[in-house]
Amino acid sequence: MVAIEPVPDGEEEDITIGQDLFYVSEKALAGIKEKLSNGKKEEDIKPILAKVLDPELVPDEEMMVPVDMRGVGKEFDSIEDMVAELGVVGTAEAIVKAREYFEANKDEEPEDERPKPMTAAEWKKVLEEEDLGLEGEEEELLEDDEEEADEDAEEAEEPPAKKAKTD
């Protein structure tokens, strides 16, 4: 699954249930659409798609627009997985479909509750916070496993209780 937009504090989580949101550079999306309409050449699309694959390549002030990856028709763990399976042109087409799906608003969300465009700097911060959150969860899981292993080791070290001799 691709990155999902976090729910701002104070808002109900069910607003984003079902959405599989990702943000792409508005300029990259326009470039992809243009290249797809001009012959779908992989070598023309690949440099533009690089901005989708690596948000660090997008200038901080550039606008990012939400796309709903449900529009792709298949779930992928990441954009990289999508490229591996669909190729450069197929991925570019899928991203355009995801944007069209978002714009169609099939969930009929009120406009004021829909995800809004943001700057690349804001999107990078969201991704960074997601990464930190995931790392924290992974560390917590590892700590829990270590504690359980320690408890198991302690139990194994205790010798069985001796029975008192009765003569």
Short mmCIF file of N, CA and C in Angstrom, two decimals:
data_model
loop_
_atom_site.label_atom_id
_atom_site.label_comp_id
_atom_site.label_asym_id
_atom_site.label_seq_id
_atom_site.Cartn_x
_atom_site.Cartn_y
_atom_site.Cartn_z
N MET A 1 0.84 -1.16 0.00
CA MET A 1 0.00 0.00 0.00
C MET A 1 0.89 1.23 0.00
N VAL A 2 0.44 2.31 -0.65
CA VAL A 2 1.22 3.54 -0.67
C VAL A 2 0.87 4.40 0.52
N ALA A 3 1.65 5.44 0.71
CA ALA A 3 1.44 6.29 1.87
C ALA A 3 0.04 6.86 1.90
N ILE A 4 -0.54 6.85 3.06
CA ILE A 4 -1.89 7.36 3.24
C ILE A 4 -1.80 8.63 4.06
N GLU A 5 -2.58 9.63 3.66
CA GLU A 5 -2.56 10.90 4.36
C GLU A 5 -3.06 10.72 5.78
N PRO A 6 -2.31 11.22 6.77
CA PRO A 6 -2.76 11.09 8.15
C PRO A 6 -3.97 11.98 8.40
N VAL A 7 -4.77 11.61 9.37
CA VAL A 7 -5.96 12.38 9.72
C VAL A 7 -5.54 13.45 10.71
N PRO A 8 -5.82 14.73 10.41
CA PRO A 8 -5.45 15.78 11.34
C PRO A 8 -6.15 15.59 12.69
N ASP A 9 -5.49 16.05 13.78
CA ASP A 9 -6.07 15.94 15.11
C ASP A 9 -7.43 16.62 15.13
N GLY A 10 -8.35 16.00 15.85
CA GLY A 10 -9.67 16.58 16.00
C GLY A 10 -10.65 16.15 14.93
N GLU A 11 -10.19 15.53 13.86
CA GLU A 11 -11.10 15.07 12.82
C GLU A 11 -11.34 13.59 12.99
N GLU A 12 -12.51 13.17 12.57
CA GLU A 12 -12.84 11.75 12.70
C GLU A 12 -12.10 10.96 11.64
N GLU A 13 -11.63 9.80 12.04
CA GLU A 13 -10.83 8.99 11.13
C GLU A 13 -11.66 8.43 9.98
N ASP A 14 -12.98 8.24 10.18
CA ASP A 14 -13.78 7.61 9.12
C ASP A 14 -13.87 8.47 7.87
N ILE A 15 -13.41 9.71 7.91
CA ILE A 15 -13.41 10.56 6.73
C ILE A 15 -12.52 9.95 5.65
N THR A 16 -11.40 9.33 6.04
CA THR A 16 -10.46 8.82 5.05
C THR A 16 -10.56 7.29 4.87
N ILE A 17 -11.53 6.65 5.50
CA ILE A 17 -11.66 5.20 5.33
C ILE A 17 -11.89 4.90 3.87
N GLY A 18 -11.15 3.95 3.36
CA GLY A 18 -11.31 3.54 1.98
C GLY A 18 -10.38 4.26 1.03
N GLN A 19 -9.97 5.48 1.36
CA GLN A 19 -9.07 6.19 0.48
C GLN A 19 -7.67 5.63 0.61
N ASP A 20 -6.97 5.66 -0.50
CA ASP A 20 -5.57 5.24 -0.52
C ASP A 20 -4.83 6.41 -1.16
N LEU A 21 -4.58 7.45 -0.36
CA LEU A 21 -4.07 8.70 -0.89
C LEU A 21 -2.56 8.73 -1.00
N PHE A 22 -2.14 9.41 -2.03
CA PHE A 22 -0.73 9.68 -2.27
C PHE A 22 -0.69 11.06 -2.90
N TYR A 23 0.38 11.77 -2.73
CA TYR A 23 0.51 13.09 -3.33
C TYR A 23 1.59 13.06 -4.40
N VAL A 24 1.29 13.72 -5.53
CA VAL A 24 2.26 13.82 -6.62
C VAL A 24 2.41 15.29 -7.01
N SER A 25 3.56 15.60 -7.53
CA SER A 25 3.83 16.95 -8.00
C SER A 25 2.84 17.32 -9.10
N GLU A 26 2.22 18.49 -8.94
CA GLU A 26 1.26 18.95 -9.93
C GLU A 26 1.94 19.12 -11.29
N LYS A 27 3.18 19.64 -11.28
CA LYS A 27 3.93 19.82 -12.53
C LYS A 27 4.28 18.46 -13.15
N ALA A 28 4.68 17.51 -12.31
CA ALA A 28 5.01 16.18 -12.83
C ALA A 28 3.78 15.53 -13.43
N LEU A 29 2.64 15.68 -12.77
CA LEU A 29 1.40 15.10 -13.29
C LEU A 29 1.05 15.70 -14.64
N ALA A 30 1.18 17.02 -14.76
CA ALA A 30 0.91 17.68 -16.05
C ALA A 30 1.89 17.19 -17.11
N GLY A 31 3.16 17.05 -16.73
CA GLY A 31 4.17 16.55 -17.67
C GLY A 31 3.88 15.13 -18.12
N ILE A 32 3.43 14.29 -17.18
CA ILE A 32 3.10 12.90 -17.51
C ILE A 32 1.93 12.87 -18.49
N LYS A 33 0.90 13.67 -18.21
CA LYS A 33 -0.27 13.72 -19.12
C LYS A 33 0.15 14.15 -20.52
N GLU A 34 1.01 15.17 -20.59
CA GLU A 34 1.48 15.67 -21.88
C GLU A 34 2.25 14.59 -22.63
N LYS A 35 3.19 13.93 -21.93
CA LYS A 35 4.01 12.90 -22.58
C LYS A 35 3.16 11.71 -23.01
N LEU A 36 2.16 11.35 -22.19
CA LEU A 36 1.29 10.23 -22.57
C LEU A 36 0.48 10.56 -23.82
N SER A 37 0.09 11.81 -23.97
CA SER A 37 -0.69 12.19 -25.15
C SER A 37 0.18 12.34 -26.39
N ASN A 38 1.50 12.42 -26.19
CA ASN A 38 2.42 12.59 -27.32
C ASN A 38 3.19 11.32 -27.67
N GLY A 39 2.63 10.16 -27.44
CA GLY A 39 3.28 8.96 -27.92
C GLY A 39 3.74 7.96 -26.88
N LYS A 40 3.61 8.25 -25.61
CA LYS A 40 3.89 7.28 -24.55
C LYS A 40 5.30 6.69 -24.63
N LYS A 41 6.31 7.52 -24.84
CA LYS A 41 7.68 7.03 -24.91
C LYS A 41 8.28 6.96 -23.50
N GLU A 42 8.77 5.78 -23.15
CA GLU A 42 9.33 5.56 -21.81
C GLU A 42 10.45 6.54 -21.49
N GLU A 43 11.33 6.78 -22.46
CA GLU A 43 12.47 7.66 -22.20
C GLU A 43 12.04 9.10 -21.93
N ASP A 44 10.86 9.52 -22.42
CA ASP A 44 10.34 10.86 -22.14
C ASP A 44 9.66 10.93 -20.77
N ILE A 45 9.03 9.84 -20.38
CA ILE A 45 8.24 9.81 -19.14
C ILE A 45 9.12 9.55 -17.92
N LYS A 46 10.16 8.75 -18.09
CA LYS A 46 10.99 8.31 -16.95
C LYS A 46 11.52 9.47 -16.09
N PRO A 47 12.08 10.54 -16.69
CA PRO A 47 12.59 11.63 -15.84
C PRO A 47 11.48 12.33 -15.04
N ILE A 48 10.30 12.41 -15.60
CA ILE A 48 9.18 13.05 -14.89
C ILE A 48 8.69 12.13 -13.77
N LEU A 49 8.63 10.84 -14.05
CA LEU A 49 8.18 9.86 -13.07
C LEU A 49 9.14 9.81 -11.87
N ALA A 50 10.39 10.16 -12.10
CA ALA A 50 11.37 10.17 -11.01
C ALA A 50 10.91 11.09 -9.89
N LYS A 51 10.24 12.20 -10.21
CA LYS A 51 9.73 13.12 -9.19
C LYS A 51 8.60 12.48 -8.38
N VAL A 52 7.89 11.55 -8.98
CA VAL A 52 6.82 10.85 -8.26
C VAL A 52 7.45 9.81 -7.33
N LEU A 53 8.48 9.14 -7.82
CA LEU A 53 9.14 8.10 -7.05
C LEU A 53 9.93 8.67 -5.86
N ASP A 54 10.51 9.85 -6.04
CA ASP A 54 11.33 10.44 -4.99
C ASP A 54 10.92 11.88 -4.74
N PRO A 55 10.06 12.11 -3.76
CA PRO A 55 9.60 13.47 -3.47
C PRO A 55 10.75 14.43 -3.13
N GLU A 56 11.91 13.91 -2.73
CA GLU A 56 13.05 14.77 -2.42
C GLU A 56 13.53 15.53 -3.65
N LEU A 57 13.19 15.04 -4.85
CA LEU A 57 13.57 15.71 -6.09
C LEU A 57 12.68 16.90 -6.41
N VAL A 58 11.56 17.01 -5.70
CA VAL A 58 10.59 18.07 -5.96
C VAL A 58 10.97 19.29 -5.10
N PRO A 59 11.08 20.48 -5.72
CA PRO A 59 11.38 21.69 -4.94
C PRO A 59 10.31 21.91 -3.86
N ASP A 60 10.73 22.37 -2.69
CA ASP A 60 9.83 22.52 -1.54
C ASP A 60 8.59 23.37 -1.82
N GLU A 61 8.72 24.36 -2.67
CA GLU A 61 7.60 25.27 -2.91
C GLU A 61 6.61 24.74 -3.95
N GLU A 62 6.96 23.67 -4.64
CA GLU A 62 6.08 23.11 -5.67
C GLU A 62 4.84 22.49 -5.05
N MET A 63 3.70 22.63 -5.73
CA MET A 63 2.44 22.10 -5.21
C MET A 63 2.31 20.60 -5.52
N MET A 64 1.80 19.90 -4.52
CA MET A 64 1.54 18.47 -4.62
C MET A 64 0.02 18.30 -4.57
N VAL A 65 -0.51 17.43 -5.43
CA VAL A 65 -1.95 17.20 -5.46
C VAL A 65 -2.26 15.76 -5.05
N PRO A 66 -3.40 15.57 -4.37
CA PRO A 66 -3.75 14.22 -3.94
C PRO A 66 -4.26 13.37 -5.10
N VAL A 67 -3.90 12.10 -5.05
CA VAL A 67 -4.44 11.11 -5.99
C VAL A 67 -4.95 9.95 -5.13
N ASP A 68 -5.98 9.30 -5.59
CA ASP A 68 -6.55 8.16 -4.86
C ASP A 68 -6.14 6.90 -5.60
N MET A 69 -5.23 6.15 -4.99
CA MET A 69 -4.64 5.00 -5.65
C MET A 69 -5.65 3.88 -5.92
N ARG A 70 -6.86 3.98 -5.36
CA ARG A 70 -7.89 2.99 -5.69
C ARG A 70 -8.22 3.05 -7.18
N GLY A 71 -7.98 4.21 -7.80
CA GLY A 71 -8.24 4.38 -9.22
C GLY A 71 -7.34 3.54 -10.11
N VAL A 72 -6.26 3.04 -9.54
CA VAL A 72 -5.32 2.20 -10.30
C VAL A 72 -5.95 0.85 -10.64
N GLY A 73 -6.83 0.38 -9.76
CA GLY A 73 -7.51 -0.89 -10.00
C GLY A 73 -6.85 -2.07 -9.32
N LYS A 74 -5.66 -1.88 -8.76
CA LYS A 74 -4.95 -2.93 -8.06
C LYS A 74 -4.15 -2.28 -6.94
N GLU A 75 -4.00 -2.99 -5.83
CA GLU A 75 -3.25 -2.43 -4.71
C GLU A 75 -1.79 -2.80 -4.81
N PHE A 76 -0.94 -1.79 -4.62
CA PHE A 76 0.51 -1.99 -4.63
C PHE A 76 1.06 -1.51 -3.30
N ASP A 77 2.15 -2.13 -2.84
CA ASP A 77 2.77 -1.72 -1.58
C ASP A 77 3.49 -0.39 -1.72
N SER A 78 3.95 -0.08 -2.93
CA SER A 78 4.68 1.17 -3.15
C SER A 78 4.65 1.53 -4.63
N ILE A 79 5.04 2.76 -4.91
CA ILE A 79 5.14 3.19 -6.31
C ILE A 79 6.22 2.37 -7.02
N GLU A 80 7.29 2.04 -6.29
CA GLU A 80 8.37 1.23 -6.87
C GLU A 80 7.85 -0.13 -7.32
N ASP A 81 6.98 -0.74 -6.50
CA ASP A 81 6.37 -2.02 -6.88
C ASP A 81 5.50 -1.87 -8.12
N MET A 82 4.83 -0.74 -8.20
CA MET A 82 3.98 -0.46 -9.36
C MET A 82 4.83 -0.38 -10.63
N VAL A 83 5.97 0.32 -10.54
CA VAL A 83 6.86 0.44 -11.70
C VAL A 83 7.40 -0.94 -12.10
N ALA A 84 7.75 -1.76 -11.09
CA ALA A 84 8.28 -3.09 -11.37
C ALA A 84 7.25 -3.95 -12.12
N GLU A 85 5.98 -3.81 -11.74
CA GLU A 85 4.96 -4.64 -12.39
C GLU A 85 4.38 -4.03 -13.66
N LEU A 86 4.14 -2.70 -13.65
CA LEU A 86 3.46 -2.07 -14.78
C LEU A 86 4.41 -1.41 -15.78
N GLY A 87 5.66 -1.20 -15.36
CA GLY A 87 6.59 -0.48 -16.21
C GLY A 87 6.39 1.02 -16.07
N VAL A 88 7.25 1.79 -16.71
CA VAL A 88 7.22 3.25 -16.59
C VAL A 88 5.93 3.82 -17.16
N VAL A 89 5.60 3.44 -18.38
CA VAL A 89 4.40 3.98 -19.04
C VAL A 89 3.13 3.54 -18.29
N GLY A 90 3.06 2.28 -17.91
CA GLY A 90 1.90 1.77 -17.18
C GLY A 90 1.71 2.48 -15.85
N THR A 91 2.81 2.77 -15.16
CA THR A 91 2.74 3.48 -13.89
C THR A 91 2.27 4.91 -14.12
N ALA A 92 2.78 5.56 -15.15
CA ALA A 92 2.36 6.93 -15.47
C ALA A 92 0.86 6.96 -15.76
N GLU A 93 0.38 6.00 -16.53
CA GLU A 93 -1.06 5.93 -16.82
C GLU A 93 -1.86 5.68 -15.55
N ALA A 94 -1.34 4.83 -14.67
CA ALA A 94 -2.02 4.52 -13.42
C ALA A 94 -2.13 5.76 -12.53
N ILE A 95 -1.09 6.57 -12.49
CA ILE A 95 -1.11 7.78 -11.67
C ILE A 95 -2.15 8.77 -12.20
N VAL A 96 -2.24 8.88 -13.51
CA VAL A 96 -3.26 9.75 -14.12
C VAL A 96 -4.65 9.23 -13.75
N LYS A 97 -4.84 7.91 -13.82
CA LYS A 97 -6.13 7.32 -13.43
C LYS A 97 -6.44 7.58 -11.96
N ALA A 98 -5.41 7.50 -11.11
CA ALA A 98 -5.60 7.75 -9.68
C ALA A 98 -6.04 9.20 -9.43
N ARG A 99 -5.48 10.13 -10.18
CA ARG A 99 -5.88 11.54 -10.03
C ARG A 99 -7.32 11.72 -10.51
N GLU A 100 -7.67 11.11 -11.64
CA GLU A 100 -9.04 11.20 -12.16
C GLU A 100 -10.03 10.59 -11.17
N TYR A 101 -9.63 9.49 -10.54
CA TYR A 101 -10.49 8.84 -9.55
C TYR A 101 -10.72 9.78 -8.36
N PHE A 102 -9.65 10.43 -7.91
CA PHE A 102 -9.78 11.38 -6.81
C PHE A 102 -10.73 12.51 -7.20
N GLU A 103 -10.52 13.07 -8.39
CA GLU A 103 -11.34 14.20 -8.84
C GLU A 103 -12.80 13.81 -9.02
N ALA A 104 -13.07 12.55 -9.38
CA ALA A 104 -14.45 12.08 -9.57
C ALA A 104 -15.22 12.05 -8.25
N ASN A 105 -14.51 11.97 -7.11
CA ASN A 105 -15.12 11.98 -5.79
C ASN A 105 -16.25 10.95 -5.69
N LYS A 106 -15.93 9.71 -5.98
CA LYS A 106 -16.92 8.64 -5.97
C LYS A 106 -17.52 8.40 -4.58
N ASP A 107 -16.81 8.83 -3.52
CA ASP A 107 -17.34 8.69 -2.16
C ASP A 107 -18.27 9.84 -1.80
N GLU A 108 -18.40 10.80 -2.71
CA GLU A 108 -19.25 11.98 -2.52
C GLU A 108 -18.95 12.71 -1.22
N GLU A 109 -17.68 12.89 -0.95
CA GLU A 109 -17.26 13.63 0.24
C GLU A 109 -17.59 15.09 0.06
N PRO A 110 -18.00 15.77 1.15
CA PRO A 110 -18.18 17.22 1.06
C PRO A 110 -16.83 17.87 0.72
N GLU A 111 -16.86 18.86 -0.13
CA GLU A 111 -15.62 19.49 -0.62
C GLU A 111 -14.72 19.98 0.51
N ASP A 112 -15.32 20.48 1.60
CA ASP A 112 -14.51 21.02 2.68
C ASP A 112 -13.81 19.93 3.51
N GLU A 113 -14.19 18.67 3.30
CA GLU A 113 -13.57 17.56 4.03
C GLU A 113 -12.58 16.77 3.17
N ARG A 114 -12.48 17.15 1.91
CA ARG A 114 -11.59 16.43 1.00
C ARG A 114 -10.14 16.85 1.21
N PRO A 115 -9.20 15.92 0.99
CA PRO A 115 -7.78 16.29 1.09
C PRO A 115 -7.46 17.41 0.11
N LYS A 116 -6.65 18.33 0.56
CA LYS A 116 -6.29 19.51 -0.23
C LYS A 116 -4.86 19.40 -0.74
N PRO A 117 -4.56 20.12 -1.82
CA PRO A 117 -3.17 20.19 -2.28
C PRO A 117 -2.30 20.76 -1.17
N MET A 118 -1.01 20.44 -1.21
CA MET A 118 -0.05 20.97 -0.24
C MET A 118 1.27 21.16 -0.95
N THR A 119 2.15 21.89 -0.30
CA THR A 119 3.48 22.09 -0.90
C THR A 119 4.30 20.81 -0.74
N ALA A 120 5.34 20.72 -1.53
CA ALA A 120 6.23 19.56 -1.44
C ALA A 120 6.87 19.50 -0.06
N ALA A 121 7.17 20.66 0.53
CA ALA A 121 7.75 20.68 1.87
C ALA A 121 6.80 20.05 2.88
N GLU A 122 5.50 20.38 2.78
CA GLU A 122 4.51 19.80 3.69
C GLU A 122 4.40 18.28 3.49
N TRP A 123 4.42 17.83 2.24
CA TRP A 123 4.31 16.39 1.94
C TRP A 123 5.54 15.65 2.47
N LYS A 124 6.70 16.24 2.30
CA LYS A 124 7.94 15.61 2.81
C LYS A 124 7.86 15.47 4.33
N LYS A 125 7.28 16.47 4.99
CA LYS A 125 7.14 16.41 6.45
C LYS A 125 6.19 15.28 6.84
N VAL A 126 5.09 15.12 6.10
CA VAL A 126 4.14 14.03 6.36
C VAL A 126 4.85 12.68 6.21
N LEU A 127 5.60 12.53 5.14
CA LEU A 127 6.32 11.27 4.91
C LEU A 127 7.34 11.01 6.01
N GLU A 128 8.02 12.06 6.44
CA GLU A 128 9.02 11.92 7.49
C GLU A 128 8.35 11.48 8.80
N GLU A 129 7.21 12.10 9.12
CA GLU A 129 6.49 11.75 10.34
C GLU A 129 5.99 10.31 10.27
N GLU A 130 5.53 9.89 9.08
CA GLU A 130 5.09 8.50 8.90
C GLU A 130 6.24 7.54 9.14
N ASP A 131 7.40 7.88 8.57
CA ASP A 131 8.58 7.02 8.75
C ASP A 131 8.96 6.94 10.22
N LEU A 132 8.95 8.07 10.92
CA LEU A 132 9.27 8.07 12.34
C LEU A 132 8.27 7.26 13.13
N GLY A 133 7.00 7.39 12.78
CA GLY A 133 5.95 6.63 13.45
C GLY A 133 6.12 5.13 13.25
N LEU A 134 6.45 4.74 12.05
CA LEU A 134 6.64 3.32 11.75
C LEU A 134 7.86 2.78 12.47
N GLU A 135 8.94 3.58 12.49
CA GLU A 135 10.14 3.14 13.19
C GLU A 135 9.85 2.95 14.67
N GLY A 136 9.08 3.85 15.25
CA GLY A 136 8.72 3.74 16.66
C GLY A 136 7.92 2.49 16.94
N GLU A 137 6.97 2.18 16.04
CA GLU A 137 6.17 0.97 16.20
C GLU A 137 7.04 -0.27 16.09
N GLU A 138 7.97 -0.27 15.12
CA GLU A 138 8.85 -1.43 14.94
C GLU A 138 9.72 -1.63 16.18
N GLU A 139 10.26 -0.53 16.72
CA GLU A 139 11.09 -0.64 17.91
C GLU A 139 10.28 -1.17 19.08
N GLU A 140 9.05 -0.69 19.21
CA GLU A 140 8.19 -1.15 20.29
C GLU A 140 7.93 -2.65 20.18
N LEU A 141 7.68 -3.10 18.97
CA LEU A 141 7.45 -4.53 18.75
C LEU A 141 8.70 -5.34 19.10
N LEU A 142 9.86 -4.83 18.71
CA LEU A 142 11.11 -5.53 19.02
C LEU A 142 11.33 -5.59 20.52
N GLU A 143 11.06 -4.48 21.22
CA GLU A 143 11.22 -4.46 22.67
C GLU A 143 10.29 -5.48 23.34
N ASP A 144 9.04 -5.55 22.86
CA ASP A 144 8.09 -6.51 23.42
C ASP A 144 8.60 -7.94 23.22
N ASP A 145 9.13 -8.22 22.03
CA ASP A 145 9.66 -9.55 21.75
C ASP A 145 10.84 -9.87 22.66
N GLU A 146 11.71 -8.87 22.88
CA GLU A 146 12.88 -9.08 23.75
C GLU A 146 12.44 -9.36 25.18
N GLU A 147 11.43 -8.62 25.64
CA GLU A 147 10.93 -8.83 27.01
C GLU A 147 10.37 -10.24 27.17
N GLU A 148 9.61 -10.68 26.17
CA GLU A 148 9.05 -12.03 26.21
C GLU A 148 10.17 -13.07 26.21
N ALA A 149 11.19 -12.85 25.41
CA ALA A 149 12.31 -13.78 25.34
C ALA A 149 13.04 -13.82 26.69
N ASP A 150 13.22 -12.65 27.32
CA ASP A 150 13.86 -12.60 28.65
C ASP A 150 13.05 -13.38 29.67
N GLU A 151 11.73 -13.19 29.65
CA GLU A 151 10.87 -13.91 30.60
C GLU A 151 10.96 -15.42 30.38
N ASP A 152 10.96 -15.83 29.12
CA ASP A 152 11.06 -17.26 28.80
C ASP A 152 12.40 -17.82 29.28
N ALA A 153 13.47 -17.03 29.10
CA ALA A 153 14.81 -17.48 29.53
C ALA A 153 14.87 -17.62 31.04
N GLU A 154 14.26 -16.68 31.76
CA GLU A 154 14.25 -16.75 33.22
C GLU A 154 13.52 -17.99 33.71
N GLU A 155 12.39 -18.28 33.08
CA GLU A 155 11.62 -19.46 33.47
C GLU A 155 12.42 -20.73 33.21
N ALA A 156 13.15 -20.76 32.12
CA ALA A 156 13.92 -21.95 31.77
C ALA A 156 15.10 -22.15 32.71
N GLU A 157 15.66 -21.07 33.27
CA GLU A 157 16.82 -21.16 34.15
C GLU A 157 16.48 -21.68 35.54
N GLU A 158 15.26 -21.49 35.97
CA GLU A 158 14.89 -21.93 37.33
C GLU A 158 14.87 -23.45 37.39
N PRO A 159 15.61 -24.03 38.35
CA PRO A 159 15.59 -25.50 38.45
C PRO A 159 14.24 -25.95 39.00
N PRO A 160 13.89 -27.15 38.69
CA PRO A 160 12.60 -27.63 39.19
C PRO A 160 12.64 -27.68 40.72
N ALA A 161 11.52 -27.45 41.33
CA ALA A 161 11.44 -27.44 42.79
C ALA A 161 11.74 -28.84 43.30
N LYS A 162 12.59 -28.90 44.37
CA LYS A 162 12.95 -30.21 44.93
C LYS A 162 11.88 -30.66 45.90
N LYS A 163 11.65 -31.95 45.90
CA LYS A 163 10.67 -32.50 46.82
C LYS A 163 11.38 -32.77 48.14
N ALA A 164 10.70 -32.48 49.20
CA ALA A 164 11.28 -32.75 50.52
C ALA A 164 11.33 -34.26 50.75
N LYS A 165 12.47 -34.71 51.35
CA LYS A 165 12.61 -36.15 51.62
C LYS A 165 11.75 -36.51 52.82
N THR A 166 11.09 -37.58 52.71
CA THR A 166 10.30 -38.09 53.83
C THR A 166 10.75 -39.52 54.11
N ASP A 167 11.35 -39.75 55.26
CA ASP A 167 11.82 -41.09 55.62
C ASP A 167 10.98 -41.68 56.68
#
